[in-house]
Amino acid sequence: MIDEGRMQPSEALRYFGQVARHFRDRARLTHAELGAKVGYVGALVGHVETARRIATDDYVLRLEEVLDAGGLLAAALPMLEEERRRAESRPVYVFVVEASAQRLPGAMAAKLLRRLARGASAAQDDRRADE
């Protein structure tokens, strides 16, 4: 996910999102409906369209097939790879929390431990719908 205020989405990501939205609108699908068809959560559809997320190759190829985009979405794969490299090269901010997971309420501790286990580059919106 593009971090709040740290990295602005590029024009290329905004354009890709607009093209993806055009094809979704043409198919008359909501975010949730398209997400179900491609096997991802509906929120990811919206985040890609608003350039808050960089689409994975798998996601783009599924969109291409479901939306019958005539190769226009798949043609963006090299550009999206470059955007991923750009995002990975951004600075990483580390925060130290003075608390023990054992002292946090159960649900909060579990959520914190899951996030720590996934690492800094993992994002919660990229979960597949079938997981």
Coordinates of C-alpha atoms in Angstrom, one line a residue:
M1 CA 0.0 0.0 0.0
I2 CA 1.2 3.5 -0.7
D3 CA 1.9 4.9 2.8
E4 CA 0.0 7.9 4.0
G5 CA 1.9 11.0 2.9
R6 CA 5.2 9.2 2.4
M7 CA 4.9 8.4 -1.3
Q8 CA 2.6 9.9 -3.8
P9 CA 1.2 7.6 -6.5
S10 CA 2.8 8.1 -9.9
E11 CA 0.9 9.3 -12.9
A12 CA 1.4 5.9 -14.4
L13 CA -0.4 4.2 -11.5
R14 CA -3.2 6.7 -11.6
Y15 CA -3.6 6.1 -15.3
F16 CA -3.6 2.3 -14.9
G17 CA -6.3 2.7 -12.2
Q18 CA -8.4 4.8 -14.5
V19 CA -8.1 2.2 -17.3
A20 CA -8.9 -0.6 -15.0
R21 CA -12.0 1.3 -13.7
H22 CA -13.1 2.0 -17.3
F23 CA -13.2 -1.7 -18.0
R24 CA -14.9 -2.5 -14.7
D25 CA -17.5 0.1 -15.4
R26 CA -18.0 -1.2 -18.9
A27 CA -18.7 -4.6 -17.4
R28 CA -21.1 -3.0 -14.9
L29 CA -19.4 -4.6 -11.9
T30 CA -18.9 -3.3 -8.4
H31 CA -15.6 -3.6 -6.6
A32 CA -16.9 -6.6 -4.7
E33 CA -18.4 -8.3 -7.8
L34 CA -15.2 -7.9 -9.7
G35 CA -13.1 -9.0 -6.7
A36 CA -15.1 -12.2 -6.5
K37 CA -14.7 -12.9 -10.2
V38 CA -10.9 -12.5 -10.1
G39 CA -10.4 -14.1 -6.7
Y40 CA -9.3 -11.1 -4.7
V41 CA -11.1 -9.0 -2.1
G42 CA -13.2 -6.1 -3.4
A43 CA -11.2 -3.5 -1.4
L44 CA -8.1 -4.4 -3.5
V45 CA -10.0 -3.5 -6.7
G46 CA -10.7 0.0 -5.3
H47 CA -7.2 0.5 -4.1
V48 CA -5.7 -0.4 -7.5
E49 CA -8.2 1.9 -9.2
T50 CA -7.3 4.8 -6.9
A51 CA -3.5 4.1 -7.2
R52 CA -3.2 3.2 -3.5
R53 CA -1.9 -0.3 -4.4
I54 CA 0.3 -1.5 -7.2
A55 CA -1.4 -4.4 -8.9
T56 CA 0.4 -7.8 -9.0
D57 CA 1.0 -9.6 -12.3
D58 CA -1.5 -12.3 -11.3
Y59 CA -4.2 -9.7 -10.5
V60 CA -3.6 -7.8 -13.8
L61 CA -3.8 -11.1 -15.8
R62 CA -7.0 -12.1 -14.1
L63 CA -8.5 -8.6 -14.8
E64 CA -7.5 -8.9 -18.4
E65 CA -9.3 -12.1 -18.8
V66 CA -12.5 -11.3 -16.8
L67 CA -12.9 -7.8 -18.2
D68 CA -11.9 -8.8 -21.8
A69 CA -9.6 -5.8 -22.0
G70 CA -8.0 -6.7 -25.4
G71 CA -4.5 -6.7 -24.0
L72 CA -4.6 -3.2 -22.7
L73 CA -4.3 -4.1 -19.1
A74 CA -1.6 -6.8 -19.7
A75 CA 0.4 -4.2 -21.7
A76 CA 1.0 -2.4 -18.4
L77 CA 2.9 -5.2 -16.7
P78 CA 6.4 -3.8 -17.4
M79 CA 5.3 -0.4 -16.1
L80 CA 3.8 -2.0 -13.0
E81 CA 7.1 -3.9 -12.4
E82 CA 9.0 -0.6 -12.5
E83 CA 6.5 0.9 -10.0
R84 CA 7.1 -2.1 -7.7
R85 CA 10.9 -1.5 -7.9
R86 CA 10.3 2.2 -7.2
A87 CA 8.2 1.4 -4.1
E88 CA 10.7 -1.1 -2.8
S89 CA 13.5 1.4 -2.9
R90 CA 11.7 3.9 -0.7
P91 CA 13.0 4.3 2.9
V92 CA 11.8 2.0 5.6
Y93 CA 10.8 3.5 8.9
V94 CA 11.2 1.4 12.0
F95 CA 9.2 2.1 15.2
V96 CA 10.0 0.7 18.6
V97 CA 7.0 0.0 20.7
E98 CA 7.6 -0.1 24.5
A99 CA 5.0 -2.8 25.2
S100 CA 4.8 -6.5 25.5
A101 CA 2.4 -8.4 23.3
Q102 CA 1.4 -10.3 26.4
R103 CA 0.0 -7.1 28.0
L104 CA -2.1 -6.2 25.0
P105 CA -5.7 -7.4 24.7
G106 CA -5.8 -10.8 22.9
A107 CA -7.1 -9.6 19.5
M108 CA -4.8 -6.6 19.4
A109 CA -1.8 -8.8 20.3
A110 CA -2.7 -11.3 17.7
K111 CA -3.0 -8.6 15.0
L112 CA 0.3 -7.0 16.0
L113 CA 2.1 -10.4 15.9
R114 CA 0.6 -11.2 12.4
R115 CA 1.8 -7.8 11.1
L116 CA 5.2 -8.3 12.5
A117 CA 5.4 -11.8 11.1
R118 CA 4.5 -10.6 7.6
G119 CA 7.2 -8.0 7.6
A120 CA 7.3 -4.3 6.5
S121 CA 6.5 -4.9 2.8
A122 CA 3.4 -7.0 3.3
A123 CA 0.0 -5.2 3.1
Q124 CA -3.2 -6.3 4.6
D125 CA -5.3 -5.6 1.5
D126 CA -3.4 -8.0 -0.8
R127 CA -5.1 -11.1 0.7
R128 CA -6.7 -13.4 -1.8
A129 CA -10.4 -13.8 -1.3
D130 CA -10.1 -17.6 -1.0
E131 CA -7.7 -17.5 1.9

